[in-house]
Every structure is written in C-alpha cells, then in structure tokens.
mmCIF file of C-alpha atoms and ligand atoms in Angstrom:
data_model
loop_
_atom_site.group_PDB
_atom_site.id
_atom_site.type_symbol
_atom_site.label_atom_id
_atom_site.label_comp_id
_atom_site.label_asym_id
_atom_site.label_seq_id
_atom_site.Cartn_x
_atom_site.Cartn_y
_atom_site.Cartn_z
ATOM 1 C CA UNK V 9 -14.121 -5.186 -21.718
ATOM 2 C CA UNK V 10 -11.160 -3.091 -21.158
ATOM 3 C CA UNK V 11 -8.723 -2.194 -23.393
ATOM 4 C CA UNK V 12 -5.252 -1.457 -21.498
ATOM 5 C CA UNK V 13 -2.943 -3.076 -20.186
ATOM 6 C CA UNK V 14 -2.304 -0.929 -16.663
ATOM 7 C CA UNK V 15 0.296 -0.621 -14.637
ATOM 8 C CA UNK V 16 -0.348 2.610 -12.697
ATOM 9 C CA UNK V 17 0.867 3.026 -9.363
ATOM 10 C CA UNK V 18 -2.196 3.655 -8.087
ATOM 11 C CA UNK V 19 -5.048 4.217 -8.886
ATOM 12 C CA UNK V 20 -4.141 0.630 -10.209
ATOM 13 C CA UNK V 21 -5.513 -2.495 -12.478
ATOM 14 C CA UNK V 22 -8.625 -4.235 -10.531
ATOM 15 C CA UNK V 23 -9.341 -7.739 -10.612
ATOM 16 C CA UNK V 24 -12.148 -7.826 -13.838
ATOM 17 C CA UNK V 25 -14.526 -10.106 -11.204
ATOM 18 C CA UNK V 26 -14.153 -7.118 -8.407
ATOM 19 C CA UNK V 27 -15.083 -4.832 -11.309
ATOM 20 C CA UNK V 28 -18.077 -6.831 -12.677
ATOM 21 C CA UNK V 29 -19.217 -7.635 -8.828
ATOM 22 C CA UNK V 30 -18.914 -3.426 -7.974
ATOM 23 C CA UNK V 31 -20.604 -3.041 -11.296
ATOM 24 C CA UNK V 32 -23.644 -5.214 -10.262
ATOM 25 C CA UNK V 33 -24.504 -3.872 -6.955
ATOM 26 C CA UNK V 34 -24.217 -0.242 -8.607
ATOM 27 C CA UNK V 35 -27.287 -1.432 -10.556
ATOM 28 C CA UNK V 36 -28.653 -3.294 -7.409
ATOM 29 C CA UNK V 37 -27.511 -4.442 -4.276
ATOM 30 C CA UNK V 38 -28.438 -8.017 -3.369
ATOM 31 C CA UNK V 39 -32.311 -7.880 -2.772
ATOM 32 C CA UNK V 40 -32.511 -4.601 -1.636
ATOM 33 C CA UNK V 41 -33.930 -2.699 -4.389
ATOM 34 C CA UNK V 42 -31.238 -0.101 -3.829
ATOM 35 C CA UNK V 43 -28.034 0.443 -5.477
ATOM 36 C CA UNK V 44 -24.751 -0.007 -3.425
ATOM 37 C CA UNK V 45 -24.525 4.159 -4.100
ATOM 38 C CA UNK V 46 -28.106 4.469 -2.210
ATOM 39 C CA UNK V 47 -27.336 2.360 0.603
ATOM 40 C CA UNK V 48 -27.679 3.745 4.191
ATOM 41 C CA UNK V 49 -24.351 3.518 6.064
ATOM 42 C CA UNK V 50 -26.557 2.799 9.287
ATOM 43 C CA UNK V 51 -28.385 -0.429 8.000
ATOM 44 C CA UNK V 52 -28.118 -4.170 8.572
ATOM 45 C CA UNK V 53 -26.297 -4.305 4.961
ATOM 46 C CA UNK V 54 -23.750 -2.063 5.349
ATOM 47 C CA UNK V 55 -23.359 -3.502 9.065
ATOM 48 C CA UNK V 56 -22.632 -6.976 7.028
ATOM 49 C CA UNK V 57 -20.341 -5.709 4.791
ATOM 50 C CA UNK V 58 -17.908 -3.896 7.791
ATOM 51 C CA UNK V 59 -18.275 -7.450 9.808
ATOM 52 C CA UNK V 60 -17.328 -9.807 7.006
ATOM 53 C CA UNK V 61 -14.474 -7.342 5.593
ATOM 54 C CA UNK V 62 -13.071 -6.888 9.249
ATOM 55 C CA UNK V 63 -12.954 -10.535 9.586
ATOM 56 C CA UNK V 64 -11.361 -11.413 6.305
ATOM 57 C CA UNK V 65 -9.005 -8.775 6.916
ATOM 58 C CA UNK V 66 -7.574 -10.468 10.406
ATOM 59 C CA UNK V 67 -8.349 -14.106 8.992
ATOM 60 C CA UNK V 68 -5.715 -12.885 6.050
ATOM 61 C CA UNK V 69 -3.530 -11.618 8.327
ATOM 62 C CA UNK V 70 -3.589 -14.363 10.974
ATOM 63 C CA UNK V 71 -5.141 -11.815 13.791
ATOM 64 C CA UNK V 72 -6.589 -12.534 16.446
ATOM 65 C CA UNK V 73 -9.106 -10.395 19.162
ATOM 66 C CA UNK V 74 -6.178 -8.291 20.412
ATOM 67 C CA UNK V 75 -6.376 -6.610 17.107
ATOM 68 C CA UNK V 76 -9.401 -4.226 15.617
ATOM 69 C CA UNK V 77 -9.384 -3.183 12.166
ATOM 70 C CA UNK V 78 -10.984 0.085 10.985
ATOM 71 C CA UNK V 79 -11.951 1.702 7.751
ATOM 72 C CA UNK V 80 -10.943 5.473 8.040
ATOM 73 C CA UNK V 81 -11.732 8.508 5.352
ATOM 74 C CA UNK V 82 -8.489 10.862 4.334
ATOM 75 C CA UNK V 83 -6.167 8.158 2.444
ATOM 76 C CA UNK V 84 -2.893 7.027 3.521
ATOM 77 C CA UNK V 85 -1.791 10.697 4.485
ATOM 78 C CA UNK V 86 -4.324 11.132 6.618
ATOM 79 C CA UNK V 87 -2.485 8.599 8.875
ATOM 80 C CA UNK V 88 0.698 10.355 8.351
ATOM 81 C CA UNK V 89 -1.020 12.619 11.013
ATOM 82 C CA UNK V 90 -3.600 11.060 12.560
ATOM 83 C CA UNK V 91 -0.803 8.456 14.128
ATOM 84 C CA UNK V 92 1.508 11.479 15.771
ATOM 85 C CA UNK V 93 -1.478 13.001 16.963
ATOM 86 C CA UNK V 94 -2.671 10.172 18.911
ATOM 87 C CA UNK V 95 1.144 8.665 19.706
ATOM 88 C CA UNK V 96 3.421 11.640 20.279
ATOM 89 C CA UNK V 97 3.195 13.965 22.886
ATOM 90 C CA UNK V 98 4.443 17.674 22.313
ATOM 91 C CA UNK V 99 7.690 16.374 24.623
ATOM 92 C CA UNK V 100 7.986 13.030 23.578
ATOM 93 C CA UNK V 101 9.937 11.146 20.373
ATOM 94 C CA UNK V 102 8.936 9.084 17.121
ATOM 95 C CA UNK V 103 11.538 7.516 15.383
ATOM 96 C CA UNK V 104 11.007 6.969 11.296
ATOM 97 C CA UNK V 105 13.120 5.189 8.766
ATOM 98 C CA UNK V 106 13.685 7.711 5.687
ATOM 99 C CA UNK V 107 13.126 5.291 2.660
ATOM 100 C CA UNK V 108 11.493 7.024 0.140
ATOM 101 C CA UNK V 109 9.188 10.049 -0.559
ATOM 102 C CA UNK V 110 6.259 8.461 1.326
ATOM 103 C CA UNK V 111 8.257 7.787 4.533
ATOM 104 C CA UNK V 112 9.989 11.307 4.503
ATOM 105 C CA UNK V 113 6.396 12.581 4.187
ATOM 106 C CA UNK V 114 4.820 10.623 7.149
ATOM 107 C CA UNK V 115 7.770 11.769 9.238
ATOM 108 C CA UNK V 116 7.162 15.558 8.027
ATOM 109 C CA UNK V 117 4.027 15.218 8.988
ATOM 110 C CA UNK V 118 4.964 13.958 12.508
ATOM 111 C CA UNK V 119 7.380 17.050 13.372
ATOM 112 C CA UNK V 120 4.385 19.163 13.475
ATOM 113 C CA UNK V 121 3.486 17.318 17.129
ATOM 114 C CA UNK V 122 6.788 16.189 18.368
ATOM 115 C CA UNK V 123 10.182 15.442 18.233
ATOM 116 C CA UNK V 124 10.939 12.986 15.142
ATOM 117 C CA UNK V 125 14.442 10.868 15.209
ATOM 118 C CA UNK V 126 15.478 9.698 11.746
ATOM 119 C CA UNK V 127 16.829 6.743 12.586
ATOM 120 C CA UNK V 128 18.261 6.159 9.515
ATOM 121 C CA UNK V 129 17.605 7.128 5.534
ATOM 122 C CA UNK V 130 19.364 6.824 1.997
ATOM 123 C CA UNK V 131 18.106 10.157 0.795
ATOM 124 C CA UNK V 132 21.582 10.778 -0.379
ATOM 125 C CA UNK V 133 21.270 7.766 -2.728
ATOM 126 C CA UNK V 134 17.911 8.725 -4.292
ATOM 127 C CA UNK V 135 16.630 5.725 -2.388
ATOM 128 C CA UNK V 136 18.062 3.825 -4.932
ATOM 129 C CA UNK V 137 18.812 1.132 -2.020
ATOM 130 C CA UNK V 138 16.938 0.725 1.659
ATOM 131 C CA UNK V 139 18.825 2.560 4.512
ATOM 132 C CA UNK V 140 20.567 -0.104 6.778
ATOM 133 C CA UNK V 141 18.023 -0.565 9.831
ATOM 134 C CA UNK V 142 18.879 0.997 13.306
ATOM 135 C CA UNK V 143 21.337 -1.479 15.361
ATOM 136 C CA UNK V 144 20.161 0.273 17.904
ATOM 137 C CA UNK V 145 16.339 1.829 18.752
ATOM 138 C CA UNK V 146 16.317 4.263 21.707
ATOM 139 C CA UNK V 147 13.836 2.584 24.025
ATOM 140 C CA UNK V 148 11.984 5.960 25.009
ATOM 141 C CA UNK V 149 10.602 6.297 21.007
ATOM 142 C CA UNK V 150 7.201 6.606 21.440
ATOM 143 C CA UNK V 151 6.888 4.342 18.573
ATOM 144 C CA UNK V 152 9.211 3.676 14.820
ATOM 145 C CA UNK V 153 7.478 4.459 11.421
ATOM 146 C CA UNK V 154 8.411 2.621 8.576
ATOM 147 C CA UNK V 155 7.374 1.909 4.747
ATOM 148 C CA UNK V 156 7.232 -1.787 4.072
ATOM 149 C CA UNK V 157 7.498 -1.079 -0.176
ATOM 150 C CA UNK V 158 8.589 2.489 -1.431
ATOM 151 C CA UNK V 159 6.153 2.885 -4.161
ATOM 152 C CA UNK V 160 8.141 5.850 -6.038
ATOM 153 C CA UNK V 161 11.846 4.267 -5.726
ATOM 154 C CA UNK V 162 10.596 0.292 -5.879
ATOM 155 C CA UNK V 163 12.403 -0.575 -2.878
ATOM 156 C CA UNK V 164 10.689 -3.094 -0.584
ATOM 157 C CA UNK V 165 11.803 -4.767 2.593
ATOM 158 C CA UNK V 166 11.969 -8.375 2.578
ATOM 159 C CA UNK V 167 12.130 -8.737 6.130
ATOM 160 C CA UNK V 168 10.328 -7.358 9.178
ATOM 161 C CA UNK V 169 13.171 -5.566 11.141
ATOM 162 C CA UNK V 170 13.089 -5.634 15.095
ATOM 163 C CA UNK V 171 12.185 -2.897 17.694
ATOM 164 C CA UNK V 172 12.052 -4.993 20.547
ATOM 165 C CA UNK V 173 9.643 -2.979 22.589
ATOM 166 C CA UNK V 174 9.088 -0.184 21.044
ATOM 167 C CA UNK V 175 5.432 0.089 19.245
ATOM 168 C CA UNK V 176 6.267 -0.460 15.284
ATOM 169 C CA UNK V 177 3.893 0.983 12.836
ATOM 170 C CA UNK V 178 3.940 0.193 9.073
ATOM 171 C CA UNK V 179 2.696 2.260 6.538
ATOM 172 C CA UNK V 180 1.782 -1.296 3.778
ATOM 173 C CA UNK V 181 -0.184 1.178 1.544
ATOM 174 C CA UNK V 182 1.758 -0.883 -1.596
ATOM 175 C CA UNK V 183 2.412 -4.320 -0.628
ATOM 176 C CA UNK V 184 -0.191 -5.102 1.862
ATOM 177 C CA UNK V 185 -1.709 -8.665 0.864
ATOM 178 C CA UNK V 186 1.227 -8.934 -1.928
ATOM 179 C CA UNK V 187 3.335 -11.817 0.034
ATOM 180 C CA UNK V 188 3.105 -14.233 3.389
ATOM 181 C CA UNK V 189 3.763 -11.728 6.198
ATOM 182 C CA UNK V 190 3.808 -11.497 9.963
ATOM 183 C CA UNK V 191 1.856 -8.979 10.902
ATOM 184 C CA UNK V 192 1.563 -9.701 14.371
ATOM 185 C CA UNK V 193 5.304 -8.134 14.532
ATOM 186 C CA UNK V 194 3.357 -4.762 14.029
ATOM 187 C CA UNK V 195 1.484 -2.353 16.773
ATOM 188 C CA UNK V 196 -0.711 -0.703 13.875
ATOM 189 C CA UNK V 197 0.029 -1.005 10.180
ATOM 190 C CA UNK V 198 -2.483 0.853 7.682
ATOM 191 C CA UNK V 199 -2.335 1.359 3.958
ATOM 192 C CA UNK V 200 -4.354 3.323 1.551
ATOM 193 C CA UNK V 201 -6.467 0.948 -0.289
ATOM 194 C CA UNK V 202 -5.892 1.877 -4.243
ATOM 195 C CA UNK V 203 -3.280 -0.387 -4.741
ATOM 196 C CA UNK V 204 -3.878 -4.163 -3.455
ATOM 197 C CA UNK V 205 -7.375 -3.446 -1.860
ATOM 198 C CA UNK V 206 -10.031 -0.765 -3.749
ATOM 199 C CA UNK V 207 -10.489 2.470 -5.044
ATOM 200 C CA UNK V 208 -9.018 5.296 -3.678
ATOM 201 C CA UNK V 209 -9.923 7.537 0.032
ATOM 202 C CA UNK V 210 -9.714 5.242 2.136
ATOM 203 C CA UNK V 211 -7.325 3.891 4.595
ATOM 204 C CA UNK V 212 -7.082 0.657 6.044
ATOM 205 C CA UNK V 213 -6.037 0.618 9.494
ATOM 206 C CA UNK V 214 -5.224 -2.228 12.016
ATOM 207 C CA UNK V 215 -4.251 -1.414 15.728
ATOM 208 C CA UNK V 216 -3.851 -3.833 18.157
ATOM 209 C CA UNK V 217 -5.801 -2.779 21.170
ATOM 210 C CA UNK V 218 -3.134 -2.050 23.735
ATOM 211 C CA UNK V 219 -2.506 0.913 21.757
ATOM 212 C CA UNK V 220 -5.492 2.557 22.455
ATOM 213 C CA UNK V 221 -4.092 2.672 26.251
ATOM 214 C CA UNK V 222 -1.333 4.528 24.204
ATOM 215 C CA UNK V 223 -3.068 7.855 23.147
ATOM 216 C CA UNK V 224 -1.521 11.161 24.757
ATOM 217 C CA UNK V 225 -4.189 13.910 23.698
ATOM 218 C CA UNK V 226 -7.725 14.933 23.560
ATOM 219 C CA UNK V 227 -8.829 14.440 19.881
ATOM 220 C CA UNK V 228 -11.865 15.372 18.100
ATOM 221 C CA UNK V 229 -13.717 12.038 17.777
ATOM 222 C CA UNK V 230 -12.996 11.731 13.971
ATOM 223 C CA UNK V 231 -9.258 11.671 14.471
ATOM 224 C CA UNK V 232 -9.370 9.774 17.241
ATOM 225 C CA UNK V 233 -8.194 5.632 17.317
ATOM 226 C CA UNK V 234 -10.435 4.493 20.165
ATOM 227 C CA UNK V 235 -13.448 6.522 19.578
ATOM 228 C CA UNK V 236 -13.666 5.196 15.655
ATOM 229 C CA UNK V 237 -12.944 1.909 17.029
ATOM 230 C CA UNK V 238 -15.875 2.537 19.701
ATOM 231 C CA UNK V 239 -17.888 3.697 16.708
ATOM 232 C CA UNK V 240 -16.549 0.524 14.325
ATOM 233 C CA UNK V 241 -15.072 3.346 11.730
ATOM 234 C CA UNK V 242 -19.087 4.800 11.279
ATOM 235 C CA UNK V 243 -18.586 7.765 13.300
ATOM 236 C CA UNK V 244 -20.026 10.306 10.100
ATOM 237 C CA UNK V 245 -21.281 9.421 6.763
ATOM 238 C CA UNK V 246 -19.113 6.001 6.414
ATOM 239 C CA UNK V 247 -17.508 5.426 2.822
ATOM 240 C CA UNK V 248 -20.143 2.812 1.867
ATOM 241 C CA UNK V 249 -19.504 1.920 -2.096
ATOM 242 C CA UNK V 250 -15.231 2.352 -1.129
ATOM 243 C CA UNK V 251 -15.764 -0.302 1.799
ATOM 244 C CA UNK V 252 -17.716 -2.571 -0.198
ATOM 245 C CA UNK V 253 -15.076 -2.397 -3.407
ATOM 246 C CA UNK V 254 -12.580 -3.323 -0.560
ATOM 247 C CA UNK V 255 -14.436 -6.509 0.510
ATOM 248 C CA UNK V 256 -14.706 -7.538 -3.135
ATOM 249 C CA UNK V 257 -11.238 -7.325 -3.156
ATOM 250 C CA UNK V 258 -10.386 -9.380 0.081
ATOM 251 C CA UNK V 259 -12.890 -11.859 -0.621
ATOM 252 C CA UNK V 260 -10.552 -12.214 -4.262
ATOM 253 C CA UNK V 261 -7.679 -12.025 -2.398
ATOM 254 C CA UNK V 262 -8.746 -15.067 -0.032
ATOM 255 C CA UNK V 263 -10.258 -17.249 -3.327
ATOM 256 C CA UNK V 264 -6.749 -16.763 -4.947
ATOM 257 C CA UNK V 265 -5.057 -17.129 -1.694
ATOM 258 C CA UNK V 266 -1.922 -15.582 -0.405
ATOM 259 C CA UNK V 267 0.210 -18.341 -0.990
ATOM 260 C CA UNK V 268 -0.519 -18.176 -4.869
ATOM 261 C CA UNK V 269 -0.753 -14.161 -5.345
ATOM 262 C CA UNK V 270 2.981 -14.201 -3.998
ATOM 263 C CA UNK V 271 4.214 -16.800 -5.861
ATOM 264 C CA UNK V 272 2.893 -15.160 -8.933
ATOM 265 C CA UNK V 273 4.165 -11.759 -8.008
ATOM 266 C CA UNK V 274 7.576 -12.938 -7.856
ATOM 267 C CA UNK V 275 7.316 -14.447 -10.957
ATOM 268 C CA UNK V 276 6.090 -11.398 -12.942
ATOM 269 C CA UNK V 277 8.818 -9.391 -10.881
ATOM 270 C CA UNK V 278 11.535 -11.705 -12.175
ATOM 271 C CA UNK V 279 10.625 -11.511 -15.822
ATOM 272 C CA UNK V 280 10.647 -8.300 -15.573
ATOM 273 C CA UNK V 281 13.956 -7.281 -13.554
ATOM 274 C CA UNK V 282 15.798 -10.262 -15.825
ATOM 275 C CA UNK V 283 14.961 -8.420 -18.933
ATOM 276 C CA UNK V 284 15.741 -5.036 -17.603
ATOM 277 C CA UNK V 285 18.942 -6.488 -16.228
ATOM 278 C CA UNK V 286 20.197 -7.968 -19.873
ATOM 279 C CA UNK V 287 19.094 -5.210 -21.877
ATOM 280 C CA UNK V 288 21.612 -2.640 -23.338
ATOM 281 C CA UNK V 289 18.957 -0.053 -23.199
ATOM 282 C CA UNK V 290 17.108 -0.840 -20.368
ATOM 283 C CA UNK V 291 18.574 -0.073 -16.700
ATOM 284 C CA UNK V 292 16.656 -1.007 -12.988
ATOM 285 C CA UNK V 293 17.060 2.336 -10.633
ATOM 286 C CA UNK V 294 17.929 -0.192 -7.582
ATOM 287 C CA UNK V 295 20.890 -2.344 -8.437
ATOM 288 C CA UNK V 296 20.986 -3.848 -4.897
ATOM 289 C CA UNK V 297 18.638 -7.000 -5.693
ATOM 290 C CA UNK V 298 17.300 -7.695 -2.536
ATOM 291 C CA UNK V 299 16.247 -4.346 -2.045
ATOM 292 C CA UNK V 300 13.818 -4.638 -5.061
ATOM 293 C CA UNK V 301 10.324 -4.250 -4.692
ATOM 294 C CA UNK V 302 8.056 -6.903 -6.466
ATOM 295 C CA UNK V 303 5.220 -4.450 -6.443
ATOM 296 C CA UNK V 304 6.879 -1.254 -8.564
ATOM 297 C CA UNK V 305 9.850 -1.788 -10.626
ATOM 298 C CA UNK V 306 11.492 1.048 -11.469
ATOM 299 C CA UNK V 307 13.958 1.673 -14.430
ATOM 300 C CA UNK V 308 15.506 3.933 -16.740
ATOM 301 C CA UNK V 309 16.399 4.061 -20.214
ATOM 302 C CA UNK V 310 20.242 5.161 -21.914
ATOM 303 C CA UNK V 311 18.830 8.422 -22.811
ATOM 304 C CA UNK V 312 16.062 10.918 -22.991
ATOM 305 C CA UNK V 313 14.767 10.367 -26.495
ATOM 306 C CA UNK V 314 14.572 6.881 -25.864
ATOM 307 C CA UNK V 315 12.833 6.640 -22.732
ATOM 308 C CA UNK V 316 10.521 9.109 -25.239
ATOM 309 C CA UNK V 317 9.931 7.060 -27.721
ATOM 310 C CA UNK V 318 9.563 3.516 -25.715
ATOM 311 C CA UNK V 319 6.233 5.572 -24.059
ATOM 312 C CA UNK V 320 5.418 6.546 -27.356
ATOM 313 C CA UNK V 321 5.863 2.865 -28.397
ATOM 314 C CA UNK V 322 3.642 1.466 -25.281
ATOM 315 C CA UNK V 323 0.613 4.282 -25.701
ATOM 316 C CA UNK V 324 0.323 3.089 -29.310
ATOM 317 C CA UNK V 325 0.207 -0.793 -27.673
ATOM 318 C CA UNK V 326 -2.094 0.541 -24.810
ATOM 319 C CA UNK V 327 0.273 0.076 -22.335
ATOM 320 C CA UNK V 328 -0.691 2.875 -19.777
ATOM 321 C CA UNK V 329 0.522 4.271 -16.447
ATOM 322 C CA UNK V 330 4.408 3.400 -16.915
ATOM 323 C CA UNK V 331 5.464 6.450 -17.117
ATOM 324 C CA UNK V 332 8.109 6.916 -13.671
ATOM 325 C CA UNK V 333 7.293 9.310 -11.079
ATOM 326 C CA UNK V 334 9.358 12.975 -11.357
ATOM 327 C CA UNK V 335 11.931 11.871 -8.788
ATOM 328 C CA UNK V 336 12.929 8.633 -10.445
ATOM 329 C CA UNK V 337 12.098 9.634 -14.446
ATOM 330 C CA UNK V 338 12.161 6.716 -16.754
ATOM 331 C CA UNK V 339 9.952 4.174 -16.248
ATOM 332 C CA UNK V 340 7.541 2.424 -13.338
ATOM 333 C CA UNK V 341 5.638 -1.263 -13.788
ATOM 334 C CA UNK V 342 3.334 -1.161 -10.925
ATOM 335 C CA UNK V 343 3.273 -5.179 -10.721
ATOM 336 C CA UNK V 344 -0.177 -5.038 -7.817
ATOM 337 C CA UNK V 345 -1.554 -8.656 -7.344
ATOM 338 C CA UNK V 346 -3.940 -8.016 -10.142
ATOM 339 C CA UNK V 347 -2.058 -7.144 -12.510
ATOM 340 C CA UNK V 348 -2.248 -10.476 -14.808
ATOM 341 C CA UNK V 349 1.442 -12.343 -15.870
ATOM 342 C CA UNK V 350 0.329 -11.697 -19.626
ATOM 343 C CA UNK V 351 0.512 -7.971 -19.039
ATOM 344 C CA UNK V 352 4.218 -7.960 -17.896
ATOM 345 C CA UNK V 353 4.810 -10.807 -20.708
ATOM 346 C CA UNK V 354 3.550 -8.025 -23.065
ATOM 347 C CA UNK V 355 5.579 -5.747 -21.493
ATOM 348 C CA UNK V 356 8.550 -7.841 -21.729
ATOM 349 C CA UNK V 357 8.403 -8.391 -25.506
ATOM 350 C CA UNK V 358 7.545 -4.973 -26.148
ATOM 351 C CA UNK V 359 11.047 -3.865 -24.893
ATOM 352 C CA UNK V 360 12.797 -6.742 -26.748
ATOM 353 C CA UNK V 361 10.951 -5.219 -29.724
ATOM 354 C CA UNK V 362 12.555 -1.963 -29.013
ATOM 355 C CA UNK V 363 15.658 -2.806 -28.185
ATOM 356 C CA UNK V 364 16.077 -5.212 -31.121
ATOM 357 C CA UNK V 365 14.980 -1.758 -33.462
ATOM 358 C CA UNK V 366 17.030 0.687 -30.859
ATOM 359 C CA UNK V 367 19.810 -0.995 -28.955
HETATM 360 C C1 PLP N 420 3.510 3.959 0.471
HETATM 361 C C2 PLP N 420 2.476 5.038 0.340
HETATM 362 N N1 PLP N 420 2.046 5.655 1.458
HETATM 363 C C3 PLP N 420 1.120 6.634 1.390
HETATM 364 C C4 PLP N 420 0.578 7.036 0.188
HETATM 365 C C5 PLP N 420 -0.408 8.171 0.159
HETATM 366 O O1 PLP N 420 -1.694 7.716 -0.042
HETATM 367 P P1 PLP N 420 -2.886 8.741 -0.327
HETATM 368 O O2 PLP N 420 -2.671 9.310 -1.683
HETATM 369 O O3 PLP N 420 -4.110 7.881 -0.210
HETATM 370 O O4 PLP N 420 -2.823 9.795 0.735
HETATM 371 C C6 PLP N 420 0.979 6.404 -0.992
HETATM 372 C C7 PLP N 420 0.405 6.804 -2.281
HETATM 373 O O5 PLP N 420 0.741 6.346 -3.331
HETATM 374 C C8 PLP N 420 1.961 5.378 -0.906
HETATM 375 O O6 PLP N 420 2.393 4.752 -2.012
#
C-alpha cells in the first residue's frame, strides 16, 4: 500500500492496478517462466505487447492505417530534435508557438538545424496566459510546433488551432489521453510517457505516414522516422519493461474510458481552481480561466513564509510533489488521470485548514 498522496508533475501517481499488474510480471510474465525484466525484446511476447499497445493507442485516438505509432528511447526532448532533424532543412523554416518552458525548449532545440519563426509567445507574461494563435501561418513553414498543456505554467489549450496546410506537430507529453480530442488534426504528436502513460524514457510518437515522404536528410537509423517505423521502434535493445508499463496503462485508460477520465478531470480541476479562487491566501498563477490547464494547476501563496509553512503542513499530511517548479514558485497539483478525486478533496480541506489558522 502506498502512503502519499502524489501530485508530482512527473514522474507522477500510477493507477494502483497498473502498479500491481507491473508488479506481477516483474515476478513472472504470463507463462513464460521469465520476468518482464528478462524478456527478450526479439520474441513473440514482446512482439504482442508492441501490437496490442499500437492498436489501443490509434483505437483511443480514433486512427486509422494512415497513421503508425512508435515507441522511441530519449524522452520527450529527444523529439525536440529528432523532429527538426528529420523536418527542417538547413534552408528551410519551422514555426513554434512560445508557451511555456517546454515549447521554448523544443524550438531551441530546432535552431540548431534551421531557421525557427516564433509565431507567437507570452514569455513577457511568465506564461501566465497562452499567446494568441497566429492569424496568419506562412505557408512555406516546414511544419508549426506547439504544446497542447504547459506543464510548468498550467496553461492548456482547449482547442486545436488551425494551420491549414502546413504539417502541425504537438508535443501532448501532459495531457495526452486527459480529454476527447481530435487527433487526426495533427501530422505527428508525441509525448513523453511519465505523466498519463508509464514510467519515464520513453516517448510516444504518432506520425501519420505521409510524413515520412517529408524527411530532408540522411539520418543514422536510430534518429530516423521511417527506418524505426520500418523496424516497428525495435531497431536496438527496445525498452521492454517501459513499453509494457505503457500498455498497462492504455489498457486502464480504455476500461475507464475517455469519456469518464475527462469528466473526472474537470471535476477535480474545478474543486481545486474554486478554492484557490475564494481563498484570501491562496492565488492561481493564470487568471485567464480558459487558459487553465486541468492537468497542473499552478498557484501561489500571499507570501514566502506561508507558501513555507503550507509545504510544511502537506509533508506532515503526506502530501508530496506540490512544491511549484523554480519559474512559477508557490505551488503545482499535477491533477494526471490517476490521480484519484479524494486526493484533491484532501488537498482542498487541507488549505481550508490553513487558511482558517492563517488567513
Ligand atoms: C510538455 C513537456 N514536454 C517535454 C518534456 C520533457 O520530457 P523528458 O523529461 O522526458 O525529456 C516535459 C517534461 O516534463 C513536458 O512536460
């Protein structure tokens, strides 16, 4: 059993049947007489669990055959470069939306292979809101980045804005599977699995196939979209026990359904934002409300020694990981789809506690 209540960004709170299922096939995996950390990345298992978790991934995101789905090593910054490398020429232009630390990272990242075109960014604000999309994307952009959910700032778009046809590429590494979502609006999206979908290394990457046709230079195989697709992402030493912890989590994902784990995640994101939003203590980093992210809120408190002594009050409740990132300070809930409603209900009543003894 365990004993916190988490609400780190990431590594984040698993699902306790994904953690007693990955516990299980450490011991032994199915009747093989092997544990999952044993098992060759080459055999018929392993070839089981890529096909069913490649299928549950496009059945989840209503995809069909023009789309292929890989599991790739090096995180979500390793497609921060891996994406210029195959999409940018040294003479051609990406255009990114600057929304937070993540997206100004992907787009430094980019600059080391091309021209990059901010198209637009609210660095100036902190990111305390989202930047106001483009009206206008210049049609030679090789392709536009953007971050669905700023995991630092807990901004989120609520909407999937337009490119017409230029190749859009999301970086979902904190919201993917969090809400209903269209994701055939998308060329590629990825995210790094260890919020929504595992344990951390791993990326989850989706390209739709016409892509492929897109790639502008010779690339060592491992950094390469087409050859890991030709390769169905087991070009070295595949991530086996990662890969599997990511199935778990889809195959939770699709027994709780989509339809549920958003309805639930706007409910623990209201409880929370409303009690942040009365309190005299208590204040939300992003006042704009429909730029709020459902999946990190983020919030201060009137003064150093009290921000202080509320994560004084939550380590002695075992409320962990709610300390705010450096460039925000205060406070972060990381709110992930398994994060339980009791937790932020704890959570909740914990600051009504100390704002009762504080305010
Ligand atoms: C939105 C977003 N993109 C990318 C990353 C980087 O992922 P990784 O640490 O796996 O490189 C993170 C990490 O938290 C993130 O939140």
């Amino acid at each position: 059993m365990l004993t916190k209540i988490n609400f780190n960004a990431g590594p984040s709170a698993m699902p306790p049947e994904v953690l007693h299922e990955a516990a299980k096939a450490v011991n032994k995996y199915k009747k093989t007489g092997l544990s999952i950390l044993e098992l060759p990345h080459r055999g018929k298992e392993f070839a089981e669990i890529i096909a069913e978790s490649k299928q549950l991934v496009k059945e989840l995101c209503g995809l069909d055959d023009r789309y292929e789905v890989l599991w790739l090593h090096g995180g979500g910054r390793q497609q921060f470069f891996m994406i210029p490398m195959n999409f940018l020429a040294a003479d051609g232009s990406a255009g990114y939306i600057d929304s937070g630390h993540w997206a100004e990272e992907a787009l430094e990242y980019a600059t080391h292979y091309g021209d990059v075109q901010v198209l637009a960014t609210s660095k100036e604000a902190n990111y305390s809101h989202l930047p106001a999309w483009p009206s206008k994307i210049p049609k030679q952009l090789a392709y536009v980045h953007f971050t669905t959910n700023n995991t630092i700032y807990g901004t989120q778009w609520s909407n999937i804005p337009e490119t017409k046809n230029v190749p859009l590429i999301a970086d979902m590494s904190s919201d993917i599977f969090s809400r209903e979502h269209d994701y055939t609006k998308y060329s590629m999206f990825y995210a790094a699995v260890q919020k929504n979908l595992g344990t951390p290394g791993t990326a989850l990457t989706v390209i739709r196939k016409d892509m492929l046709e897109r790639i502008v230079r010779s690339l060592p195989p491992m950094l390469n979209y087409s050859a890991q697709v030709k390769e169905d992402s087991i070009l070295n030493t595949a991530n086996v026990f990662g890969i599997y912890v990511s199935l778990l989590m889809l195959r939770w994902i699709k027994a709780k359904g989509i339809t549920a784990i958003e309805k639930e995640n706007k409910q623990k994101a209201k409880i929370l934002y409303d009690a942040i939003d009365k309190s005299s203590v208590f204040a939300a980093h992003v006042k704009e409300k429909p730029h709020r992210s459902m999946m990190n809120v983020c919030f201060t408190a009137n003064s150093a020694k009290t921000e202080k002594a509320f994560l004084e009050l939550c380590d002695k409740n075992d409320i962990t990981g709610i300390k705010g990132h450096r460039s925000v300070g205060g406070f972060r809930a990381s709110l992930y789809n398994a994060v339980p409603l009791e937790a932020v209900e704890q959570l909740v009543a914990l600051m009504g506690e100390f704002e009762a003894a504080n305010g």
